[in-house]
Tab-separated table of N, CA, C and O in Angstrom:
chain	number	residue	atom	x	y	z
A	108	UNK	N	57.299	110.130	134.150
A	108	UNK	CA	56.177	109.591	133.419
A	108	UNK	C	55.673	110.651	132.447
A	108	UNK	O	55.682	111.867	132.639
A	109	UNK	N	55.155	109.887	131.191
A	109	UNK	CA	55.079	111.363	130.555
A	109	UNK	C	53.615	111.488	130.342
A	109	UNK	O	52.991	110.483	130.681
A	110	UNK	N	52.764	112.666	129.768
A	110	UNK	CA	51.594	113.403	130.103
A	110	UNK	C	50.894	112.451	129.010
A	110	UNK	O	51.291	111.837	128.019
A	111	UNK	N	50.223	112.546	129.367
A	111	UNK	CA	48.732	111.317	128.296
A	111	UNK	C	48.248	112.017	126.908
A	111	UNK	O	47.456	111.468	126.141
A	112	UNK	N	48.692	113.003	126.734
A	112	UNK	CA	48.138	113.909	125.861
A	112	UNK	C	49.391	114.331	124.818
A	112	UNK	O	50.115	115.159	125.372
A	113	UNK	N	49.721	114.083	123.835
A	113	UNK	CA	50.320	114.588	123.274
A	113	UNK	C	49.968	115.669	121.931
A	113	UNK	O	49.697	115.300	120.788
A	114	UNK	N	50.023	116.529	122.227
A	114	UNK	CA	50.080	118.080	121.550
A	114	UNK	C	50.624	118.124	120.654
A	114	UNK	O	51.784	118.439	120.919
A	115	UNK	N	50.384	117.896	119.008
A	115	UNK	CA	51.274	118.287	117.692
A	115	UNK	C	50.830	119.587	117.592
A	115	UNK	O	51.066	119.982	116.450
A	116	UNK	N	50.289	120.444	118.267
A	116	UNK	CA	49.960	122.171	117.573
A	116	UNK	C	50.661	122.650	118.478
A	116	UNK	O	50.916	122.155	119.576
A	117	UNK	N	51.076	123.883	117.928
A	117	UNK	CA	51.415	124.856	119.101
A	117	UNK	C	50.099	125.632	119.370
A	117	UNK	O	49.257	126.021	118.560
A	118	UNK	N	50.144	125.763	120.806
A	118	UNK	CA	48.945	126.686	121.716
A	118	UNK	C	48.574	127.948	120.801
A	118	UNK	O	49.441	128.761	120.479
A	119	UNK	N	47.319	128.062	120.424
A	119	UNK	CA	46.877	129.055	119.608
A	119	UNK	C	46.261	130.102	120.443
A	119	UNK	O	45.233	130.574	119.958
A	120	UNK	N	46.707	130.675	121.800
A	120	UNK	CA	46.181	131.274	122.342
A	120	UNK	C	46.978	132.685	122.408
A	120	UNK	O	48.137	132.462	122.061
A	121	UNK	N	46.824	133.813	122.668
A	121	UNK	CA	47.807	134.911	123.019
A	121	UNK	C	48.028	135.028	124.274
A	121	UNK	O	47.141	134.846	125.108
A	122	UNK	N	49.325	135.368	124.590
A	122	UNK	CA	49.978	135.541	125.838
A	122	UNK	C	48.952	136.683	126.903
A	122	UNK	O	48.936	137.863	126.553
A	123	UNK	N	48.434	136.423	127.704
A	123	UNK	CA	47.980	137.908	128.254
A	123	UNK	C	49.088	139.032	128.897
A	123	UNK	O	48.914	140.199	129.248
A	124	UNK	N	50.260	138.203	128.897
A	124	UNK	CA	51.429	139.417	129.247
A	124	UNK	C	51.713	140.439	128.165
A	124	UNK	O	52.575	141.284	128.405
A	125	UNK	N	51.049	140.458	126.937
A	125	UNK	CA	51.078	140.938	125.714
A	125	UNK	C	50.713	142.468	126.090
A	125	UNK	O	49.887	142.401	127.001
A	126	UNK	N	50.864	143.234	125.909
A	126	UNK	CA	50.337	144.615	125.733
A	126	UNK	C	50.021	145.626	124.614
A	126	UNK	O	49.955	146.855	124.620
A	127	UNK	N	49.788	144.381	123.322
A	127	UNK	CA	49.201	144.654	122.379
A	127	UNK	C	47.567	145.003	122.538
A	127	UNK	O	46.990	144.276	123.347
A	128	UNK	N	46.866	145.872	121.969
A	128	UNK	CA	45.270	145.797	122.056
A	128	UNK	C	45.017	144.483	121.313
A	128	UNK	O	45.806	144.110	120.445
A	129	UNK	N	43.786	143.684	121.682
A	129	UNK	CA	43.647	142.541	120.714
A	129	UNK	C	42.833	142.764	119.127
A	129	UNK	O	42.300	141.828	118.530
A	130	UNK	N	42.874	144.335	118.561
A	130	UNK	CA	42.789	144.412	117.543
A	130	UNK	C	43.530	144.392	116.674
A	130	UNK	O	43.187	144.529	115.500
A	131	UNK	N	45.053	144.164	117.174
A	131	UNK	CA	46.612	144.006	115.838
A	131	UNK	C	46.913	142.709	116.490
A	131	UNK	O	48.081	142.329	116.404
A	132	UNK	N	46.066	141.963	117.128
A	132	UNK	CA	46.769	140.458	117.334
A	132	UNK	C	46.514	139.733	115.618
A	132	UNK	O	45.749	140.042	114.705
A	133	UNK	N	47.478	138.751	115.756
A	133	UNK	CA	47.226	138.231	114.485
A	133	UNK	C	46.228	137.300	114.618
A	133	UNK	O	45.536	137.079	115.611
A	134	UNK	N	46.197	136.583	113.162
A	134	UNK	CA	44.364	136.064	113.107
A	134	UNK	C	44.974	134.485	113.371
A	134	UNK	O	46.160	134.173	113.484
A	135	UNK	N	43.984	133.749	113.422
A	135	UNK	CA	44.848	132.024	113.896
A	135	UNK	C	44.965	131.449	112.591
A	135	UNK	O	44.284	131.987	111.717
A	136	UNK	N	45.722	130.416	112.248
A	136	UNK	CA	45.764	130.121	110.855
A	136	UNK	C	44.854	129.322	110.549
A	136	UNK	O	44.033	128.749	111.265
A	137	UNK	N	45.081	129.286	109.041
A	137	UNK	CA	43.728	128.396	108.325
A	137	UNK	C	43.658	127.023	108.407
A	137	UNK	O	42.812	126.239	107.977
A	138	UNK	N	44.859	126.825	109.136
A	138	UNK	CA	45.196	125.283	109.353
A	138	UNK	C	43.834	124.743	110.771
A	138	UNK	O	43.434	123.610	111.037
A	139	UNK	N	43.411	126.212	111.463
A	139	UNK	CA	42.830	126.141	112.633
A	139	UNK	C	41.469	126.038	111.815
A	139	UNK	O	40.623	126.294	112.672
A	140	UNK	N	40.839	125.814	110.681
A	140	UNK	CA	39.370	126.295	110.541
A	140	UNK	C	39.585	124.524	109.366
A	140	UNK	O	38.706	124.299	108.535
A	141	UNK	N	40.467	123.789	109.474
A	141	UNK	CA	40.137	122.681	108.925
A	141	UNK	C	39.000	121.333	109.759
A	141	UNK	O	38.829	121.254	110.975
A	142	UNK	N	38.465	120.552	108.874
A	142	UNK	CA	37.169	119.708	109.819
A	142	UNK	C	38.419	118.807	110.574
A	142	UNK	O	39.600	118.532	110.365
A	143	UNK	N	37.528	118.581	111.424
A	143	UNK	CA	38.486	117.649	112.107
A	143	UNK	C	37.693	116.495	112.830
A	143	UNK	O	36.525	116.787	113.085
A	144	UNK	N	38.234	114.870	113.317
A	144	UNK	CA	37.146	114.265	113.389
A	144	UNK	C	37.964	113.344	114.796
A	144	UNK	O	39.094	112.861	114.734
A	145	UNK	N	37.028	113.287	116.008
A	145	UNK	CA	38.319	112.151	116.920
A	145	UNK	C	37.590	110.794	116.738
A	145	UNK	O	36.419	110.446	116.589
A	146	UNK	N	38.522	110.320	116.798
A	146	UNK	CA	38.807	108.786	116.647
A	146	UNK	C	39.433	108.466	117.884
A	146	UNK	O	40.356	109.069	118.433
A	147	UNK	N	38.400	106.733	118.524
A	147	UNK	CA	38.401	106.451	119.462
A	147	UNK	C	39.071	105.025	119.277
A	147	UNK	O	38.789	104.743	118.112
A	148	UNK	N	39.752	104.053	119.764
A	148	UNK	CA	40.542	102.977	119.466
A	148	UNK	C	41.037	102.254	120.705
A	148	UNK	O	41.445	102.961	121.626
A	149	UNK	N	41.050	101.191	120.820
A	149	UNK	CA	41.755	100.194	121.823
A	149	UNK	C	42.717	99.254	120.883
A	149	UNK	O	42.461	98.699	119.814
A	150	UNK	N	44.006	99.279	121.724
A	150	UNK	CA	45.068	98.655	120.973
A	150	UNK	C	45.967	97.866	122.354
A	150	UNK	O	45.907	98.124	123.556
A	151	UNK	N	46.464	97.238	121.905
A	151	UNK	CA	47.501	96.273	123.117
A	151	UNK	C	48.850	97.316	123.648
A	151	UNK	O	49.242	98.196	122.882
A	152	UNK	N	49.317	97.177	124.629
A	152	UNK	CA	50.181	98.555	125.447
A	152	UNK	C	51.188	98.241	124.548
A	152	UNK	O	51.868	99.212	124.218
A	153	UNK	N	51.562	96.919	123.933
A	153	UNK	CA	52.972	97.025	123.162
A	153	UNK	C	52.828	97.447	121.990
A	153	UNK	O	53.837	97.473	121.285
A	154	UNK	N	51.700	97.844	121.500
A	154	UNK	CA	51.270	98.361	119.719
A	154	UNK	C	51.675	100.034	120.388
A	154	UNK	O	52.687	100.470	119.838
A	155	UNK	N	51.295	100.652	121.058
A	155	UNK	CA	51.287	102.147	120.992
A	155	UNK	C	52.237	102.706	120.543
A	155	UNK	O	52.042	103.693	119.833
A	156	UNK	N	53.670	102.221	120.831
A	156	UNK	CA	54.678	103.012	119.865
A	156	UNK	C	54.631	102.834	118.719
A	156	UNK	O	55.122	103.803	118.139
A	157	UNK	N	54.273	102.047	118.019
A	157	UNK	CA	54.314	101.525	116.792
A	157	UNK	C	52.807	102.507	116.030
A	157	UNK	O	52.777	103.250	115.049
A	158	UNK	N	51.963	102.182	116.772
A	158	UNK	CA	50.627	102.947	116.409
A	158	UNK	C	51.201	104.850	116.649
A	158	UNK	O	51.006	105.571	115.671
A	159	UNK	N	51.625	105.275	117.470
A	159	UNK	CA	52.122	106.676	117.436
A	159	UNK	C	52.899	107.124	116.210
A	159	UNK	O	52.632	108.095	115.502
A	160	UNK	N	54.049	106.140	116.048
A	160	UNK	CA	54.293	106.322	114.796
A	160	UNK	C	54.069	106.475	113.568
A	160	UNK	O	54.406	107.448	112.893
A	161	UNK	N	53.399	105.377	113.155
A	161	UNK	CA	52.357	105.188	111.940
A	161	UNK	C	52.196	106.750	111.870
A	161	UNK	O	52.938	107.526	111.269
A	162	UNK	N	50.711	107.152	112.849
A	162	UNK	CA	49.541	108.118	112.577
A	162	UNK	C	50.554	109.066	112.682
A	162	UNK	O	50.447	109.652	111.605
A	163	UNK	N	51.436	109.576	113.264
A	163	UNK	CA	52.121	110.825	113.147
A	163	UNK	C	53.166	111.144	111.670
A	163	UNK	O	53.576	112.198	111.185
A	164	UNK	N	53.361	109.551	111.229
A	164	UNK	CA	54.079	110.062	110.070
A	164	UNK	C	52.832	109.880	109.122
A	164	UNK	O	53.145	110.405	108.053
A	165	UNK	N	51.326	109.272	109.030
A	165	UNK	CA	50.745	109.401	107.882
A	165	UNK	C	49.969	110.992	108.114
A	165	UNK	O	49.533	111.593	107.132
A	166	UNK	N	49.891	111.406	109.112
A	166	UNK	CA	48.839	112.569	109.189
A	166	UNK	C	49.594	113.693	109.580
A	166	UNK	O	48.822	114.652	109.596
A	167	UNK	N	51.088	114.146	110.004
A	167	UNK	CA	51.971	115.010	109.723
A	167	UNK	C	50.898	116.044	110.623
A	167	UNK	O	50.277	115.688	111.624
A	168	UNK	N	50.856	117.460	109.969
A	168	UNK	CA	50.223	118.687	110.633
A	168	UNK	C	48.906	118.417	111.062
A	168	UNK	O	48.335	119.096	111.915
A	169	UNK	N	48.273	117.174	110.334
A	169	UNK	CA	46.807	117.096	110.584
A	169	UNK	C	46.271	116.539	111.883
A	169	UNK	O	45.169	116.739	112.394
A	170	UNK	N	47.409	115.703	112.368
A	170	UNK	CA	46.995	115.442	113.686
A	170	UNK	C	47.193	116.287	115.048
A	170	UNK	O	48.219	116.445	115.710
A	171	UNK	N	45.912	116.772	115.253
A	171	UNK	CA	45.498	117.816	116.350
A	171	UNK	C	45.956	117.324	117.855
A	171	UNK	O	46.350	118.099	118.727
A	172	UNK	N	45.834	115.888	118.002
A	172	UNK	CA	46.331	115.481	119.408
A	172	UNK	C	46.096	114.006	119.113
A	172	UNK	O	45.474	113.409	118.234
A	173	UNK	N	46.994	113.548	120.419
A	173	UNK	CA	46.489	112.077	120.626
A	173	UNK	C	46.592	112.036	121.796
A	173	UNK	O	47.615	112.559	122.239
A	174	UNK	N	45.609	111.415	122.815
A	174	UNK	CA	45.164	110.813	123.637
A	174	UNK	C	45.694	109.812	124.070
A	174	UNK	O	45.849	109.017	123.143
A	175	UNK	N	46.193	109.284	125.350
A	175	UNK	CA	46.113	107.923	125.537
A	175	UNK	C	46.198	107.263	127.010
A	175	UNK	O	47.038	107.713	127.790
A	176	UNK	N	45.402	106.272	127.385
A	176	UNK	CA	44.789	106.043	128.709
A	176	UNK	C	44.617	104.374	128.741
A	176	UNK	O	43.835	103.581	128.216
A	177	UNK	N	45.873	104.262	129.723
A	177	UNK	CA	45.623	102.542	129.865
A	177	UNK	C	43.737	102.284	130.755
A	177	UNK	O	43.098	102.854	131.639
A	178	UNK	N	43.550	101.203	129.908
A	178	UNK	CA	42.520	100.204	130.583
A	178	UNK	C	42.812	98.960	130.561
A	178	UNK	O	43.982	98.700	130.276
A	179	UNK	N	41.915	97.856	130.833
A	179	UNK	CA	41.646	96.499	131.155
A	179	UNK	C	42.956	96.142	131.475
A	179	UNK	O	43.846	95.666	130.770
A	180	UNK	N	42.914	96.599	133.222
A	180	UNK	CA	43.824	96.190	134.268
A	180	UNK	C	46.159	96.465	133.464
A	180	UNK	O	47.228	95.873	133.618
A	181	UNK	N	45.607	97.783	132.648
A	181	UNK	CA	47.527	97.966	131.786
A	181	UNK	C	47.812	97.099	130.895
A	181	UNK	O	48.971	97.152	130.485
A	182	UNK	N	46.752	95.852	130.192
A	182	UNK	CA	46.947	94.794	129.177
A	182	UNK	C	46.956	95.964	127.890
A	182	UNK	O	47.935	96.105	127.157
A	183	UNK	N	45.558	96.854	127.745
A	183	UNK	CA	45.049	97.325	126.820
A	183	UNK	C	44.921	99.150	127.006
A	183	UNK	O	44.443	99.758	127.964
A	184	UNK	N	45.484	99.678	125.824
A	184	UNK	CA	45.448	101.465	125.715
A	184	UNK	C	44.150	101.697	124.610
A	184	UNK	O	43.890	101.299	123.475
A	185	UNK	N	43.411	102.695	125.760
A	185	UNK	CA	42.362	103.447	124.765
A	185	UNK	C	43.264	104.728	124.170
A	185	UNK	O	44.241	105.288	124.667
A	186	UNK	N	42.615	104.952	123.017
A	186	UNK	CA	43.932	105.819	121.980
A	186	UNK	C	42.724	106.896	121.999
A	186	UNK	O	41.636	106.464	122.379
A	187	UNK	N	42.815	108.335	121.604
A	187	UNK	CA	41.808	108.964	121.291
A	187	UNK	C	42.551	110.345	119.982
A	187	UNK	O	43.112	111.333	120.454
A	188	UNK	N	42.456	110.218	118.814
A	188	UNK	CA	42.845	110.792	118.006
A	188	UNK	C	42.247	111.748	117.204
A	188	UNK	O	41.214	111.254	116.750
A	189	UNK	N	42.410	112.923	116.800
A	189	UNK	CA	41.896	114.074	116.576
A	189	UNK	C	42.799	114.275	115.217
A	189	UNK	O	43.983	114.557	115.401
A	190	UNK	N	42.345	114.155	113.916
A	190	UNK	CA	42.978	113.637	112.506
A	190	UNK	C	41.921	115.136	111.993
A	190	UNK	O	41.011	115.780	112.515
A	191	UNK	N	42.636	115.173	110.772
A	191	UNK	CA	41.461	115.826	109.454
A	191	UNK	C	40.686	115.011	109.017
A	191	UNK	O	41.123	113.912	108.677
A	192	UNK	N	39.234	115.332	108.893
A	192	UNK	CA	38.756	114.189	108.440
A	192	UNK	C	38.877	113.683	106.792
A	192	UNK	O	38.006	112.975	106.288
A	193	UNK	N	39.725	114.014	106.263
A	193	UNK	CA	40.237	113.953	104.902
A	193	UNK	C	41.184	112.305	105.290
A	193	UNK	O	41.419	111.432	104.455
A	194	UNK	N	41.510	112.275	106.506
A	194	UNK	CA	42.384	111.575	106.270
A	194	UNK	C	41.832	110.196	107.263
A	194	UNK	O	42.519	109.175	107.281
A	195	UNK	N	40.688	110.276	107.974
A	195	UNK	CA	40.194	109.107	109.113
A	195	UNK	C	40.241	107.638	107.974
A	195	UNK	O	40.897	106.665	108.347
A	196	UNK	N	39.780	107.607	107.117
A	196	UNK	CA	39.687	106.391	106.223
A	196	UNK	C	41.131	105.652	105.760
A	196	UNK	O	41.293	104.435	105.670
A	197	UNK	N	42.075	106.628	105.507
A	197	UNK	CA	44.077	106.409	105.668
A	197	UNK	C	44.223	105.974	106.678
A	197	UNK	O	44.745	104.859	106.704
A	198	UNK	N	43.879	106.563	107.873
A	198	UNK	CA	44.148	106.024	109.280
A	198	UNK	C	43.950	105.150	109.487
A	198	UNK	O	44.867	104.459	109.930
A	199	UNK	N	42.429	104.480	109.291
A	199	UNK	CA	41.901	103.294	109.916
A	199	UNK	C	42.441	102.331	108.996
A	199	UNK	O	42.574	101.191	109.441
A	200	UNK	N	42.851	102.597	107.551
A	200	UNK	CA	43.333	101.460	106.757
A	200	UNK	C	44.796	101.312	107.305
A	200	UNK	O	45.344	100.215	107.196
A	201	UNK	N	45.319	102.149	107.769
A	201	UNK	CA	46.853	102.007	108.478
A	201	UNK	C	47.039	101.218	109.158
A	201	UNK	O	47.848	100.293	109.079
A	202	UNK	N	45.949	101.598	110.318
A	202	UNK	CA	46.208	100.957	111.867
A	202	UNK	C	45.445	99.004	111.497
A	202	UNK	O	45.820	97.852	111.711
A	203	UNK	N	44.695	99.435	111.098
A	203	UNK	CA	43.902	97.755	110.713
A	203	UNK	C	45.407	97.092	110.321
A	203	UNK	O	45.824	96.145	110.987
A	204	UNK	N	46.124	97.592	109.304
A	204	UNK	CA	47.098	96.853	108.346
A	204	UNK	C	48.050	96.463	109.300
A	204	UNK	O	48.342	95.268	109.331
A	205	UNK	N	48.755	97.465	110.320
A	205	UNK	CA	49.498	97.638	111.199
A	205	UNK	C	49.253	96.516	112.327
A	205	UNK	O	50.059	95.791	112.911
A	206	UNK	N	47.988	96.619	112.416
A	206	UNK	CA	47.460	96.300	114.436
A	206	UNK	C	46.067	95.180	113.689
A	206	UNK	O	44.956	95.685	113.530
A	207	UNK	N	46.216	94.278	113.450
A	207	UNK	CA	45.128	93.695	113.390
A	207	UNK	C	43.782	93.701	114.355
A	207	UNK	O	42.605	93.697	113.993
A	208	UNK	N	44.322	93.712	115.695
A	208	UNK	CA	43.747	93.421	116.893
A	208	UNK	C	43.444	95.018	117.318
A	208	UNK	O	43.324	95.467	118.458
A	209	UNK	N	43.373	95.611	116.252
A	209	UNK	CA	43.037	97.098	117.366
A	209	UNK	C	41.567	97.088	117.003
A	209	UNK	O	41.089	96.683	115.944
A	210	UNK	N	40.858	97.648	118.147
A	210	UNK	CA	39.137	97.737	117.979
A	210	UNK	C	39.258	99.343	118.095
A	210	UNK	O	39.895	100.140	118.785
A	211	UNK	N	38.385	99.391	117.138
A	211	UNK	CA	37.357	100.883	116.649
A	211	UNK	C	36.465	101.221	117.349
A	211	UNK	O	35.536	100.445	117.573
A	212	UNK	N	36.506	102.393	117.848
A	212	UNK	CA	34.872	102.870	118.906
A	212	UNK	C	34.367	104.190	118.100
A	212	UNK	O	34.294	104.314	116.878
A	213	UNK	N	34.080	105.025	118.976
A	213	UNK	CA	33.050	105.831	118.498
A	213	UNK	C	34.385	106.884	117.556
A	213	UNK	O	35.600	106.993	117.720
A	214	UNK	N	33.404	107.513	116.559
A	214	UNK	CA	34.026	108.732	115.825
A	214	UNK	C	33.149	109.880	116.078
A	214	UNK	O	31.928	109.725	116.090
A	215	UNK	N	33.722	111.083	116.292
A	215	UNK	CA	32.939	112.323	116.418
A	215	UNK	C	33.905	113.406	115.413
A	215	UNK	O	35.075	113.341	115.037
A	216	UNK	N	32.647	114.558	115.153
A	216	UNK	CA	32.885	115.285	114.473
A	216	UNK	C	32.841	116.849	115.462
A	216	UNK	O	32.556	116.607	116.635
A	217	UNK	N	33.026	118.049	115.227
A	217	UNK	CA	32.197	119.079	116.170
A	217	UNK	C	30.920	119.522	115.288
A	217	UNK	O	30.337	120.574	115.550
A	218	UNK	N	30.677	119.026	114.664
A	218	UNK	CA	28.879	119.537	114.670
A	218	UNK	C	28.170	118.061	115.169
A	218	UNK	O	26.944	118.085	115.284
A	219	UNK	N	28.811	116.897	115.443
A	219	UNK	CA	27.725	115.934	116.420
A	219	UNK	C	27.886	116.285	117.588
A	219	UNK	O	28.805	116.796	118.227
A	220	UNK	N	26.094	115.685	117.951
A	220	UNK	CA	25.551	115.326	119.080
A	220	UNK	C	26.626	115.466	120.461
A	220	UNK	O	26.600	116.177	121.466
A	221	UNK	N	27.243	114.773	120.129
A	221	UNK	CA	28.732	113.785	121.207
A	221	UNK	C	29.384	115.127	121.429
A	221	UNK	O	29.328	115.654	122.540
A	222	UNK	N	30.275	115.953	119.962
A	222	UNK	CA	31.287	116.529	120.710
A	222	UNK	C	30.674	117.649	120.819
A	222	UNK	O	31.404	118.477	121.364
A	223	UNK	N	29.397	118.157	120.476
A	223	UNK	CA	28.624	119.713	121.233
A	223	UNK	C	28.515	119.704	122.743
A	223	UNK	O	28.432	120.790	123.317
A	224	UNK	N	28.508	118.630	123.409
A	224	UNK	CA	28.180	118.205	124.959
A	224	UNK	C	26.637	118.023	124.827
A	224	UNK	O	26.140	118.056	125.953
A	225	UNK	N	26.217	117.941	124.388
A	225	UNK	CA	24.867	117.795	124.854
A	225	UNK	C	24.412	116.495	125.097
A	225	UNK	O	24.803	115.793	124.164
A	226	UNK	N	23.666	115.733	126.039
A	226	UNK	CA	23.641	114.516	126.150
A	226	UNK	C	22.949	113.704	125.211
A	226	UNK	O	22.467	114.378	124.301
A	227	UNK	N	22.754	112.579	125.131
A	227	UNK	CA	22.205	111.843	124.065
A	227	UNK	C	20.333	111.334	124.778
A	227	UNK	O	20.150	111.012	125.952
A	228	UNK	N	19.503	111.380	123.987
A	228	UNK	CA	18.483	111.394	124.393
A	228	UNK	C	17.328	110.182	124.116
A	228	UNK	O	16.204	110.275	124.610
């Protein structure tokens, strides 16, 4: 079975087996300091390959991860997508064109409310 999470970055972390000081580690790339926005979605279990596809060939390096978690009893997959936000408005015109039947939920950014953790009040 495979992991719910699929990873387009490689791990930006340094090895601690390293025995470099972490003042000549290198710096993370600039690809790491772009906005980024997740996108939340319900789609039918037989759209997801089709929907994986799409967003990975329209958003290439920009997509940070995708998410995905059957609900309503394995009929229906919540999708959870982490895009540039340069590109959320491509996306949603994709998947609409693609998936008629896919529903839109919440969008977050990291300077909202939502993805700081802080609860809503």
């Amino acid at each position: 079975m495979m992991h719910a999470f699929f990873y387009t970055q490689p791990a930006r972390r340094r090895s601690f087996w390293l025995k470099e000081p972490a003042a000549k580690a290198p710096r993370a790339p600039a690809a790491a300091s772009r906005p980024v926005c997740l996108m939340q979605l319900t789609v039918d279990v037989a759209a997801v390959t089709a929907l994986r596809r799409t967003v990975s060939r329209l958003c290439g390096d920009a997509l940070e991860f995708m998410r995905i978690e059957a609900c309503d009893h394995g009929t229906r997959m919540k999708v959870w997508l982490c895009v540039g936000s340069a590109l959320v408005s491509q996306v949603m015109d994709a998947v609409l064109r693609l998936l008629p039947g896919a529903e839109f939920g919440r969008f977050a950014t990291p300077g909202s409310r939502r993805a700081a953790g802080r609860a809503p009040q």
